[in-house]
PDB file of C-alpha atoms (C1' of nucleotides) in Angstrom:
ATOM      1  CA  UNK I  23       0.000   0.000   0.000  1.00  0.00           C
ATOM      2  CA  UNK I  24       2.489   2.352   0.629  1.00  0.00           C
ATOM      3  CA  UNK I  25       3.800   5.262  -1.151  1.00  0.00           C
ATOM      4  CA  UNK I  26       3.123   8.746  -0.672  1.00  0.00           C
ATOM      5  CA  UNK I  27      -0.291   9.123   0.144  1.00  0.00           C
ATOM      6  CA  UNK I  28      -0.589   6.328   2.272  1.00  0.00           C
ATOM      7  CA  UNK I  29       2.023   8.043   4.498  1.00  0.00           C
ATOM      8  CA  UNK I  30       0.043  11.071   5.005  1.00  0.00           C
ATOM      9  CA  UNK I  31      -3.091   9.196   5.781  1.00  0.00           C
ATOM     10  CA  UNK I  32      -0.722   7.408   8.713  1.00  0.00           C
ATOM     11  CA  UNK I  33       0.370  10.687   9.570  1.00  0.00           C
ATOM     12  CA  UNK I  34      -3.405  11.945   9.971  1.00  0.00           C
ATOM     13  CA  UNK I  35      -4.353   8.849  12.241  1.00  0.00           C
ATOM     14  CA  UNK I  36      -1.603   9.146  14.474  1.00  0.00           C
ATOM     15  CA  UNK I  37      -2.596  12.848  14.831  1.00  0.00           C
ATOM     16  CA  UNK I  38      -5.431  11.977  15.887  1.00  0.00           C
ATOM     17  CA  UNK I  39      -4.274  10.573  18.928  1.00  0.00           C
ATOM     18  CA  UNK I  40      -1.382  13.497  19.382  1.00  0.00           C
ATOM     19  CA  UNK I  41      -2.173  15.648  22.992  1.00  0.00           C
ATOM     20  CA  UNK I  42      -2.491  12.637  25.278  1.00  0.00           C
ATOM     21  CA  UNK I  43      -0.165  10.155  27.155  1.00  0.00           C
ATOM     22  CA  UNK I  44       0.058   6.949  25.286  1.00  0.00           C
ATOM     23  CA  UNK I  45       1.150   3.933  26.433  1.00  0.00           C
ATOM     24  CA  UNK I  46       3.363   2.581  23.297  1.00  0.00           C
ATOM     25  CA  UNK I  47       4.461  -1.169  23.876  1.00  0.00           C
ATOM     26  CA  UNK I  48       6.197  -3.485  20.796  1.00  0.00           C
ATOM     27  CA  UNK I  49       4.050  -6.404  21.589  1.00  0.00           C
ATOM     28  CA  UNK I  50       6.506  -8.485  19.148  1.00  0.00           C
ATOM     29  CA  UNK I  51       9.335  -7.207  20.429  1.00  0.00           C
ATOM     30  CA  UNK I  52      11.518  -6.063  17.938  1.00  0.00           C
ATOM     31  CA  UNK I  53      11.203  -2.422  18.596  1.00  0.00           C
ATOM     32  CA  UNK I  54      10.974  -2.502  22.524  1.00  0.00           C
ATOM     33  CA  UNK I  55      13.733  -0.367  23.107  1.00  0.00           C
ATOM     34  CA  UNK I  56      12.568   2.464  21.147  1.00  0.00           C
ATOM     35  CA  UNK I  57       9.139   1.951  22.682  1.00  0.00           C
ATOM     36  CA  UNK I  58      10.351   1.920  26.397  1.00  0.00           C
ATOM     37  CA  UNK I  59      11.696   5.799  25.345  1.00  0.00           C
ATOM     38  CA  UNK I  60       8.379   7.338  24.774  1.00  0.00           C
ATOM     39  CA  UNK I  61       5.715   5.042  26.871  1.00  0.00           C
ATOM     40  CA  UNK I  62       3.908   6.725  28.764  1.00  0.00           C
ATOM     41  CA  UNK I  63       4.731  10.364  26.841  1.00  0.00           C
ATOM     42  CA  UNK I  64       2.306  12.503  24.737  1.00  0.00           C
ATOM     43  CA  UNK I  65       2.357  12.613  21.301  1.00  0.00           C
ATOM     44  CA  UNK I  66       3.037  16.466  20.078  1.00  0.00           C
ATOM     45  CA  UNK I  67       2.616  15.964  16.475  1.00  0.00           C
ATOM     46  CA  UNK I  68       2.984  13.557  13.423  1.00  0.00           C
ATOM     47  CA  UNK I  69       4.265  14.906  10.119  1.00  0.00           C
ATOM     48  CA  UNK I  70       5.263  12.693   6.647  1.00  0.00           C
ATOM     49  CA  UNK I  71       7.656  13.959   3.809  1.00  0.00           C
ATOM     50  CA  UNK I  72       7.358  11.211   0.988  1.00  0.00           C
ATOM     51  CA  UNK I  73       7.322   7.580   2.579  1.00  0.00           C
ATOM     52  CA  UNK I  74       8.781   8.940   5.681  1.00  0.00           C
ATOM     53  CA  UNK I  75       6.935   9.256   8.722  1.00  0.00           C
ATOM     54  CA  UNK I  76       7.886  11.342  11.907  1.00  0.00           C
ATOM     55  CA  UNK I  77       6.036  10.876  15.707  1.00  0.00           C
ATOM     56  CA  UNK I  78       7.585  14.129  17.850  1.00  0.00           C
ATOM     57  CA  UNK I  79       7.266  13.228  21.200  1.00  0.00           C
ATOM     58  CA  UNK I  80       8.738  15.782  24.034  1.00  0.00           C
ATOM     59  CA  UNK I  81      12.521  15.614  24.686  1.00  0.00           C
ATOM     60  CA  UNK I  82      13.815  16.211  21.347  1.00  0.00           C
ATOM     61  CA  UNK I  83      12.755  12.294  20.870  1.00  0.00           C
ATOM     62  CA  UNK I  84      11.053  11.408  17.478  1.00  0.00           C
ATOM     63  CA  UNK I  85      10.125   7.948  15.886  1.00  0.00           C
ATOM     64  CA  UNK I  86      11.106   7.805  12.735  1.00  0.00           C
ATOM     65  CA  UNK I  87       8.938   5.145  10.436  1.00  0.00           C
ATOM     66  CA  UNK I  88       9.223   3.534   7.054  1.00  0.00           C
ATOM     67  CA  UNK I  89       6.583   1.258   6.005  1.00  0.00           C
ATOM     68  CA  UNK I  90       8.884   0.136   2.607  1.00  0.00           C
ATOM     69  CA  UNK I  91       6.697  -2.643   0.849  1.00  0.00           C
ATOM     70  CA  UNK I  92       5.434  -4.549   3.509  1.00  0.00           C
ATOM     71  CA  UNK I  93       4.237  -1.829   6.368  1.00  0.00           C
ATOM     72  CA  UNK I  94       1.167  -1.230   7.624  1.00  0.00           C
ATOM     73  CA  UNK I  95      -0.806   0.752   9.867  1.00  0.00           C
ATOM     74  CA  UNK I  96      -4.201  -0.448  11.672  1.00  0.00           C
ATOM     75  CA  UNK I  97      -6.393   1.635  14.158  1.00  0.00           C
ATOM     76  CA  UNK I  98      -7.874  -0.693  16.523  1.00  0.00           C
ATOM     77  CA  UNK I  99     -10.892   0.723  17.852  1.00  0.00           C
ATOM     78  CA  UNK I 100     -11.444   1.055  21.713  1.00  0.00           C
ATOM     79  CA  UNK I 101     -12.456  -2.153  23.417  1.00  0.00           C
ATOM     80  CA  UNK I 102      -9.050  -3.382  21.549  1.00  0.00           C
ATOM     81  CA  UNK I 103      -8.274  -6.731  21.805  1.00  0.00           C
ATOM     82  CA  UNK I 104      -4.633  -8.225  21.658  1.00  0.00           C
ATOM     83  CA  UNK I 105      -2.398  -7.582  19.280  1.00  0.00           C
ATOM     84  CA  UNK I 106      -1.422 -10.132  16.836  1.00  0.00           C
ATOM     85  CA  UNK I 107       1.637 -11.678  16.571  1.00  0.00           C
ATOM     86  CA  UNK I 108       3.407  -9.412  14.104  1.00  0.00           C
ATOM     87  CA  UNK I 109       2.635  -6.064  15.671  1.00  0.00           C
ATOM     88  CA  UNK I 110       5.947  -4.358  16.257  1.00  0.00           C
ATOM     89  CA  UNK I 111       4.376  -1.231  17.792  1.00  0.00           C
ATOM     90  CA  UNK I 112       1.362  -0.701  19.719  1.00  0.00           C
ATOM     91  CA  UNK I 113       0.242   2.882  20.916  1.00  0.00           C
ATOM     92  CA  UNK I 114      -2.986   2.548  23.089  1.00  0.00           C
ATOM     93  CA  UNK I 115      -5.108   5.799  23.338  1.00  0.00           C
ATOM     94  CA  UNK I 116      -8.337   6.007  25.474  1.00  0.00           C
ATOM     95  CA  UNK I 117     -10.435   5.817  21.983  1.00  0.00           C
ATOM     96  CA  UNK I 118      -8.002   2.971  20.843  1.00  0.00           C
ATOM     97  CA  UNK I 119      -5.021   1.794  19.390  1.00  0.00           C
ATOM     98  CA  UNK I 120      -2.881   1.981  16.418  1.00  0.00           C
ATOM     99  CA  UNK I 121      -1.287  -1.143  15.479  1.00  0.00           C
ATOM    100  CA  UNK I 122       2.185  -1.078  13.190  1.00  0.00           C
ATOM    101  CA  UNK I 123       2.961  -3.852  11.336  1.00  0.00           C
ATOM    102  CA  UNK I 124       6.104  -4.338   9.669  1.00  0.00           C
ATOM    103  CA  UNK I 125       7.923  -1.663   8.954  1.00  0.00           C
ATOM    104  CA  UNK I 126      11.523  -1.506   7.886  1.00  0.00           C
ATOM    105  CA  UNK I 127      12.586   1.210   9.836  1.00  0.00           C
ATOM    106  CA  UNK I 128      11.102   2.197  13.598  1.00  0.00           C
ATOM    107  CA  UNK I 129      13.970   4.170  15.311  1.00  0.00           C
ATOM    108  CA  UNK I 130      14.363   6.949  17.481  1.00  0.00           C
ATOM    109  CA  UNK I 131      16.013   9.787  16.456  1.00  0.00           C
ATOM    110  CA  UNK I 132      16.655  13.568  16.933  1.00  0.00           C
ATOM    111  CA  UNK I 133      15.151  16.616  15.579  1.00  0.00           C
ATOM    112  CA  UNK I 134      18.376  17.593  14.016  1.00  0.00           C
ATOM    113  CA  UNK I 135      18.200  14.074  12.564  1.00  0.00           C
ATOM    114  CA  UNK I 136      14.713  13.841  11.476  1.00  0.00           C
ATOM    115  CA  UNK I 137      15.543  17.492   9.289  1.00  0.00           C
ATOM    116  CA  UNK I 138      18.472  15.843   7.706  1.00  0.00           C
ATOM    117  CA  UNK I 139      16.241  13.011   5.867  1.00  0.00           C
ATOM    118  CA  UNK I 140      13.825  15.664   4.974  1.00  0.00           C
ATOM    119  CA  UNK I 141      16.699  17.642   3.844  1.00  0.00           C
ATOM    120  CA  UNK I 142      17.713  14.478   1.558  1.00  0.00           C
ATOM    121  CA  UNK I 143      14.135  14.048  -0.016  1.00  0.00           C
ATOM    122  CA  UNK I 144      13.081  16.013  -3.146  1.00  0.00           C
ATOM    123  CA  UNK I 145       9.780  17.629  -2.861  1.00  0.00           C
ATOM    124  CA  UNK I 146       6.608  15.697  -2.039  1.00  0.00           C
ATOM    125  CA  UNK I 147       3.881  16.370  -4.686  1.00  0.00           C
ATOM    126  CA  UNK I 148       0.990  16.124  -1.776  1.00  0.00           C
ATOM    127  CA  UNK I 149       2.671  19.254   0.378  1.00  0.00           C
ATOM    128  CA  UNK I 150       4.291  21.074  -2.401  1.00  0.00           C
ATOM    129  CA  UNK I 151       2.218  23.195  -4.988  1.00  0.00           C
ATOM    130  CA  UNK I 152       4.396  24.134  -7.523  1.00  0.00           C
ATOM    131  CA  UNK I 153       7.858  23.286  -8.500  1.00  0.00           C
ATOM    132  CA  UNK I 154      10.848  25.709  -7.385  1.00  0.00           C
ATOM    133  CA  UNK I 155      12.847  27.258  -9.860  1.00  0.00           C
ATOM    134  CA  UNK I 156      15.952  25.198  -8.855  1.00  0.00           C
ATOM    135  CA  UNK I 157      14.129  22.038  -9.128  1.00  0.00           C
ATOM    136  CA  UNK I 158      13.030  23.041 -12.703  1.00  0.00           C
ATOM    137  CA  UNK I 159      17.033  23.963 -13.319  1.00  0.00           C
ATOM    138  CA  UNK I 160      18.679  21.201 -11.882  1.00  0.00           C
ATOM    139  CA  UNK I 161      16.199  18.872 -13.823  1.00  0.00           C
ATOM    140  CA  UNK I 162      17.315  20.262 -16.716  1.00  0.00           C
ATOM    141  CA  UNK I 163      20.854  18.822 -16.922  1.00  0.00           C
ATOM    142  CA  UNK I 164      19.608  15.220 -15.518  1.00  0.00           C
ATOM    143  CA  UNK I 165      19.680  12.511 -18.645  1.00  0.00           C
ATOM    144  CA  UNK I 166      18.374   9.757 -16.590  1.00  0.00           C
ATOM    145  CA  UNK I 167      15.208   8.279 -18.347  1.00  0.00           C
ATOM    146  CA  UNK I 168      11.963   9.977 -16.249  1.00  0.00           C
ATOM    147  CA  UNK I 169      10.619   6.359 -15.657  1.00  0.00           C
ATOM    148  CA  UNK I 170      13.476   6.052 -13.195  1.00  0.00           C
ATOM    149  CA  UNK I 171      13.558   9.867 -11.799  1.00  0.00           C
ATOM    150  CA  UNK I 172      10.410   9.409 -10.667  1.00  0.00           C
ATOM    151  CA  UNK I 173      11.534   6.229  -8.678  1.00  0.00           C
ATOM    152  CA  UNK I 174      14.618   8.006  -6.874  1.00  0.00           C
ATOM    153  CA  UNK I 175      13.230   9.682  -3.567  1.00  0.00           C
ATOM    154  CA  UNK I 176      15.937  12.223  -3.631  1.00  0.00           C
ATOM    155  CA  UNK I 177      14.729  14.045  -6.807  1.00  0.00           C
ATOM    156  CA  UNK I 178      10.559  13.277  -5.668  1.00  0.00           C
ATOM    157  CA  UNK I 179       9.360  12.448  -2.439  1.00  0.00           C
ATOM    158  CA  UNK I 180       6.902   9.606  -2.366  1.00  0.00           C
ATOM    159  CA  UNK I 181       5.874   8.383  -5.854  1.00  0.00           C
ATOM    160  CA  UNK I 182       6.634   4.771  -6.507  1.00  0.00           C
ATOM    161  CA  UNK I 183       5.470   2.321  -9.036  1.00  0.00           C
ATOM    162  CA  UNK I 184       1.394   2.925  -9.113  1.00  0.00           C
ATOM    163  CA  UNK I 185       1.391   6.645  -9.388  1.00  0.00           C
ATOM    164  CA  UNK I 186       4.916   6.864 -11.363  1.00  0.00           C
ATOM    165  CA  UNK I 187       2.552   4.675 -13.882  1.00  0.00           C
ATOM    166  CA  UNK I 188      -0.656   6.531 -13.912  1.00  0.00           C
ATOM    167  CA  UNK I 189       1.258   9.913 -13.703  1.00  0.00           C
ATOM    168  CA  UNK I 190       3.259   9.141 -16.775  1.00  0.00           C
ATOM    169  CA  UNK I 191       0.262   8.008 -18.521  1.00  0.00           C
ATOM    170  CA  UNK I 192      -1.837  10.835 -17.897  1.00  0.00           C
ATOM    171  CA  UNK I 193       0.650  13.096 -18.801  1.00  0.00           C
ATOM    172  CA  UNK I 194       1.679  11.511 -22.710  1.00  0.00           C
ATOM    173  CA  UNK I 195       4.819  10.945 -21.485  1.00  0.00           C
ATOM    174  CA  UNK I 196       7.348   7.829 -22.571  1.00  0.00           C
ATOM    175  CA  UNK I 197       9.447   6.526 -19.352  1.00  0.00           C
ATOM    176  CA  UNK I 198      12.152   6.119 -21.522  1.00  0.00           C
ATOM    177  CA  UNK I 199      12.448  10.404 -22.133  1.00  0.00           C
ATOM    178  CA  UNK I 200      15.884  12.233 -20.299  1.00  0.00           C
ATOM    179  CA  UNK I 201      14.046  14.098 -17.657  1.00  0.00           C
ATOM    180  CA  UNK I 202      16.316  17.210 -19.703  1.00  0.00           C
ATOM    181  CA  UNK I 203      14.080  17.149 -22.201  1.00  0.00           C
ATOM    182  CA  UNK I 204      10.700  17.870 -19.912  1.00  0.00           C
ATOM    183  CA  UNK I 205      10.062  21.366 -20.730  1.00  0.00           C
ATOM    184  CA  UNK I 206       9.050  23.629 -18.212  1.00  0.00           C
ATOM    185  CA  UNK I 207       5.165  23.996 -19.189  1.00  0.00           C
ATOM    186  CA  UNK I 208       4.984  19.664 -19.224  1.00  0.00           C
ATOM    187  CA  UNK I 209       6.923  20.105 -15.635  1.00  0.00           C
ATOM    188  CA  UNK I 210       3.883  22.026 -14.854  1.00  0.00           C
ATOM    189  CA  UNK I 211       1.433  19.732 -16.058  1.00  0.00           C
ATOM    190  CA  UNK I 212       3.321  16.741 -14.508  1.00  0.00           C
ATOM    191  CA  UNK I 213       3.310  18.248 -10.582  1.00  0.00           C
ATOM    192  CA  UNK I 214      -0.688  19.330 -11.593  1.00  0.00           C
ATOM    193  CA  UNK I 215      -1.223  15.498 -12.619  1.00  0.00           C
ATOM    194  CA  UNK I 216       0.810  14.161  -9.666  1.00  0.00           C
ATOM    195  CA  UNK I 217      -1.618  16.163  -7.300  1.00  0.00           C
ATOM    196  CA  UNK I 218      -4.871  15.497  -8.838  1.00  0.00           C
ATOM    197  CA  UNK I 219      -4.043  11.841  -8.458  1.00  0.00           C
ATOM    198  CA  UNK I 220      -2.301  11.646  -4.928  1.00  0.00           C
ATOM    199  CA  UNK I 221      -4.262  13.984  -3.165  1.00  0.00           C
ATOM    200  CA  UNK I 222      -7.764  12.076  -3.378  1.00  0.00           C
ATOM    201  CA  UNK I 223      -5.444   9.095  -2.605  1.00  0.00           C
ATOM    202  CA  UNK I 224      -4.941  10.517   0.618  1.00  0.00           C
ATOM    203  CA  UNK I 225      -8.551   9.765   1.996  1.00  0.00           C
ATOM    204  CA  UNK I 226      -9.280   6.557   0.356  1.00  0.00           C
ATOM    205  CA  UNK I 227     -10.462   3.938   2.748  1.00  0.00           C
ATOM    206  CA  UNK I 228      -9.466   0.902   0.655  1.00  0.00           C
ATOM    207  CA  UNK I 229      -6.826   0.329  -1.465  1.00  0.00           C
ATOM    208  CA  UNK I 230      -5.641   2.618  -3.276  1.00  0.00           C
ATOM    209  CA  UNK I 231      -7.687   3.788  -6.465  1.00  0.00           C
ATOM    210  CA  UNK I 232      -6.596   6.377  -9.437  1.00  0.00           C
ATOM    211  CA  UNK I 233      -9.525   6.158 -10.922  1.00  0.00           C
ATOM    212  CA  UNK I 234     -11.796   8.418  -9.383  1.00  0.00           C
ATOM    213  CA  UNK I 235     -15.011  10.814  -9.810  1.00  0.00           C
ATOM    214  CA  UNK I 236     -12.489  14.277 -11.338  1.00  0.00           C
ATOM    215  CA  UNK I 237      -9.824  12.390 -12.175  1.00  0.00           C
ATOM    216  CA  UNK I 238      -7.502  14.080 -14.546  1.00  0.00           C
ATOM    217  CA  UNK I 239      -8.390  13.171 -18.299  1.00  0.00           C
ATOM    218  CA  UNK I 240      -5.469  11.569 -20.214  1.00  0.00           C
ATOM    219  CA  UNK I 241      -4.192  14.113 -22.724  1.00  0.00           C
ATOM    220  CA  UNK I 242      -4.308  11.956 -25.405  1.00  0.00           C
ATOM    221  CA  UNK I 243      -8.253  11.244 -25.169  1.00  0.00           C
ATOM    222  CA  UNK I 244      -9.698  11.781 -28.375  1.00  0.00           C
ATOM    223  CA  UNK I 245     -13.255  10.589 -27.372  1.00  0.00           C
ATOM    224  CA  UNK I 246     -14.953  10.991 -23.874  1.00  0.00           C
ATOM    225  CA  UNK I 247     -13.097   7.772 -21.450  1.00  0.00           C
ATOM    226  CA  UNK I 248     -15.597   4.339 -21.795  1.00  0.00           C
ATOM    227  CA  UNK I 249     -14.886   3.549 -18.427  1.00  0.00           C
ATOM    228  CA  UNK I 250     -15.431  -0.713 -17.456  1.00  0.00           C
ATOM    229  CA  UNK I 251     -16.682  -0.019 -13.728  1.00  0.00           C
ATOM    230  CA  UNK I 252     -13.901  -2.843 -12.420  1.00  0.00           C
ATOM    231  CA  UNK I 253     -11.272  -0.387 -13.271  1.00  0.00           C
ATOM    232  CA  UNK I 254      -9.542   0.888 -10.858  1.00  0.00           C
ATOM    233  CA  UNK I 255      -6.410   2.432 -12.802  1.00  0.00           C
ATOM    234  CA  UNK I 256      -5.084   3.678 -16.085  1.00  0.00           C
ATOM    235  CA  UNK I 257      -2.042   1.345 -16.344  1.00  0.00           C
ATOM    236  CA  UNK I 258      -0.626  -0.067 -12.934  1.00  0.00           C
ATOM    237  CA  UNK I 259      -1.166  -3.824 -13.285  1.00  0.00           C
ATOM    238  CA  UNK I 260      -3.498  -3.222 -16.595  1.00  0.00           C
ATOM    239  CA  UNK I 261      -1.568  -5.491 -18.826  1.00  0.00           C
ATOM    240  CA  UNK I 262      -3.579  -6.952 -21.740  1.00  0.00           C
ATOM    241  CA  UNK I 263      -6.060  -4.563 -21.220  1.00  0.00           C
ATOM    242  CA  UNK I 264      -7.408  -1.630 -23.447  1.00  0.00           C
ATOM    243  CA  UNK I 265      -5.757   1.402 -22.769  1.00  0.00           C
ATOM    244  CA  UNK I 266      -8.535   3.787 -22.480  1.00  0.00           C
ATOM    245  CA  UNK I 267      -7.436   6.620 -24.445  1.00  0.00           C
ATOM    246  CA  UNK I 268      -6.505   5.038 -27.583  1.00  0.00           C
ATOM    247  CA  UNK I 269      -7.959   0.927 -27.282  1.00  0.00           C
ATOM    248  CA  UNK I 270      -4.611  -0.667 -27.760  1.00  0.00           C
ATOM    249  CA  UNK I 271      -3.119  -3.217 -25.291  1.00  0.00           C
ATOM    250  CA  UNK I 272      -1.591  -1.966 -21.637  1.00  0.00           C
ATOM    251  CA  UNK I 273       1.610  -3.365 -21.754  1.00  0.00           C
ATOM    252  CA  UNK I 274       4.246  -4.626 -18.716  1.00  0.00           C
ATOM    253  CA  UNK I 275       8.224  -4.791 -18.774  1.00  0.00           C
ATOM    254  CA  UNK I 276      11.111  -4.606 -16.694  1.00  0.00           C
ATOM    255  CA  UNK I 277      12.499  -1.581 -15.886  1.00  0.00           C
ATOM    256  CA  UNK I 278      15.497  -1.147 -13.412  1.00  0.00           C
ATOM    257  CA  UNK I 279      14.009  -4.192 -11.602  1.00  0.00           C
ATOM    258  CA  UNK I 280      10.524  -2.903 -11.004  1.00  0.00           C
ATOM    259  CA  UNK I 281       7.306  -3.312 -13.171  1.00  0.00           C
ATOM    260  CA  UNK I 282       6.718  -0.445 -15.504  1.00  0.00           C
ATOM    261  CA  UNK I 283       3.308  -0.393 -17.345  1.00  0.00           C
ATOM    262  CA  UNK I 284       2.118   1.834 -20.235  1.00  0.00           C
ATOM    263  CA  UNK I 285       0.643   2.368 -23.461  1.00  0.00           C
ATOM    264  CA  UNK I 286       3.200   2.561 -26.081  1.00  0.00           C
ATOM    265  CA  UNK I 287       1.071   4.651 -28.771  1.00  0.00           C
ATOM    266  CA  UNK I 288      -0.391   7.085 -26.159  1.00  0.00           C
ATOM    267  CA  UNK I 289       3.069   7.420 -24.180  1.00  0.00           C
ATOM    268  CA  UNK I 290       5.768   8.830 -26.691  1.00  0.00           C
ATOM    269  CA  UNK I 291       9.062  10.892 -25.911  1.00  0.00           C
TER     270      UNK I 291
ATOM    271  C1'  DG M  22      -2.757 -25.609   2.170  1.00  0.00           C
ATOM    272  C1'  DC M  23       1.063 -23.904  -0.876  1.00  0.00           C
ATOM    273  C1'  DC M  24       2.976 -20.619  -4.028  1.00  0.00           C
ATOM    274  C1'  DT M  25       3.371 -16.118  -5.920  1.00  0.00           C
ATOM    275  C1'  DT M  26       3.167 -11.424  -5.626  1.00  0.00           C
ATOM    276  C1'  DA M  27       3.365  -6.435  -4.046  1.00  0.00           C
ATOM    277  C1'  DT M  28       2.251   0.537  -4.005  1.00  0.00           C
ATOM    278  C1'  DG M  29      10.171  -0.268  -1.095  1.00  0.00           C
ATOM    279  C1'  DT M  30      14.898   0.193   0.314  1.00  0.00           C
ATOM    280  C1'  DT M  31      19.521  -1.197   1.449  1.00  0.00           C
ATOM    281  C1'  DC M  32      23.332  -3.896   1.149  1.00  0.00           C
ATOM    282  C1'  DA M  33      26.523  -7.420  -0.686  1.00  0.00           C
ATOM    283  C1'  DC M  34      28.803  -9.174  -4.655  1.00  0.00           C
TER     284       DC M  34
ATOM    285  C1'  DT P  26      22.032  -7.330 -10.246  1.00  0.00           C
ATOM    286  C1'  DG P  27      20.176  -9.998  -6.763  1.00  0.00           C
ATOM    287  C1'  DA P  28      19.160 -11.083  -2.102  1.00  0.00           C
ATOM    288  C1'  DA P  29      17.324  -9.875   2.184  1.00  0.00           C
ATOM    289  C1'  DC P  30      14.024  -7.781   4.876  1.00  0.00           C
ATOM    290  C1'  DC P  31       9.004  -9.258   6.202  1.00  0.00           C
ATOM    291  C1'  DT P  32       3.626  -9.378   5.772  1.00  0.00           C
ATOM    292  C1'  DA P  33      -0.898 -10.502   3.901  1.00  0.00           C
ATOM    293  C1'  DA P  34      -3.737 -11.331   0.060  1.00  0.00           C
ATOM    294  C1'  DG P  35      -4.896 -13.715  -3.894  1.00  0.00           C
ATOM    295  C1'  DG P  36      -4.431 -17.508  -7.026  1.00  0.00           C
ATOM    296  C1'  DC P  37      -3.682 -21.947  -7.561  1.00  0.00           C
ATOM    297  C1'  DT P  38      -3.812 -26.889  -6.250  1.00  0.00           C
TER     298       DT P  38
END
DNA sequence: GCCTTATGTTCAC
DNA sequence: TGAACCTAAGGCT
């Protein structure tokens, strides 16, 4: 589940438990240390960047969380009941509990810390508006294909493989084109894209959906979308099926060891 | 029931 | 480039 969006929606739940002592306990035990530190302590705030997660709790102490492919978050409504087996971090509030399952990192670090990994992330198309100017000129000299730009957390904070698909699709654009030749207006258009379909992604209750009621129309829709109401994206794990701009095949390949799907005659450098 | 797969990242070779 | 990490769901028998 996790890329971007999902993040935020963590950081939203845990938020909603910030202002009260909670008593935090790693019922599997892998992350007991790092729970002893804050049990008992209030939660001051919960903020994301990308796929990282902070928890600031008071004495310069914040849990720093990355779900990577297998992470989860569950809120266990109050009467909660025992935690499973695989729940590395429980945090019980009076109205209940959330439940963290398998994340790859769960450590406890500073403030100065926590700024630095921000610091290394590019911007994050769900808190970020527009592009900066330096982004825009820096992007400009990178020949890496965009397929794998969009992959590399340093350059854009939380896309991975289901919205670098549908966002490339939207948008016309081939994987394969040097992110130096995006101009600046397709920039524009990509960032737009990247928020229309990550921000409703934000507040979906199941898993996770592109498309929606106002989703962005692909730009190279000649005739209104014929939409088959069992489809969920454009692309991501579409192979074999009609694209839905242009009716040819969705098609899958390998691409720097992840999936990459996309219509060859709508998505052209 | 067993096998494969996944929206991710790091590290070893 | 591939393995390891580690979990749950879905597809297959």
């Amino acid at each position: 589940m996790p890329e971007g969006h999902t993040i935020l929606r963590a950081a939203r739940l845990w938020s909603t438990i910030a202002g009260t002592p909670l008593e935090i306990s790693s019922p599997q035990g892998r992350f007991e240390l790092e729970a002893k530190q804050v049990n008992g302590k209030e939660l001051l705030n919960a903020y994301a960047h990308g796929k990282h997660l902070f928890l600031r709790f008071p004495d310069d102490q914040i849990i720093h969380i990355h779900l990577a492919l297998y992470g989860k978050h569950h809120w266990r409504p109050a009467p909660i009941e025992p935690p499973r087996l695989t729940v590395r971090l429980r945090a019980v509030h009076p109205t209940g509990a959330i439940d963290l399952i398998g994340p790859h990192v769960c450590e406890l670090i500073t403030q100065i810390e926590a700024d630095a990994i921000i610091a290394s992330l590019g911007p994050d198309p769900l808190q970020q508006e527009t592009l900066s100017k330096e982004f825009l000129t820096s992007a400009a000299k990178v020949t890496t294909p965009i397929g794998r730009f969009f992959m590399e957390q340093s350059k854009i904070a939380g896309i991975g493989n289901v919205y670098r698909a549908e966002i490339l699709f939207v948008c016309g654009i081939s994987p394969y084109t040097p992110v130096s030749d995006i101009s600046k207006s397709q920039w524009e258009r990509i960032w737009k894209v990247a928020r229309e379909l990550m921000i409703p992604g934000v507040d979906l209750e199941g898993p996770t959906e592109t498309i929606l009621p106002g989703s962005p129309t692909p730009v190279t829709l000649t005739k209104p979308l014929k939409l088959d109401p069992g489809r969920t994206f454009y692309v991501y794990q579409c192979t074999g099926q009609q694209c839905l701009a242009c009716g040819n095949a969705v098609e899958e390949e390998q691409f720097y060891g992840r999936t990459l799907y996309l219509c060859r005659t709508c998505q052209t450098r």
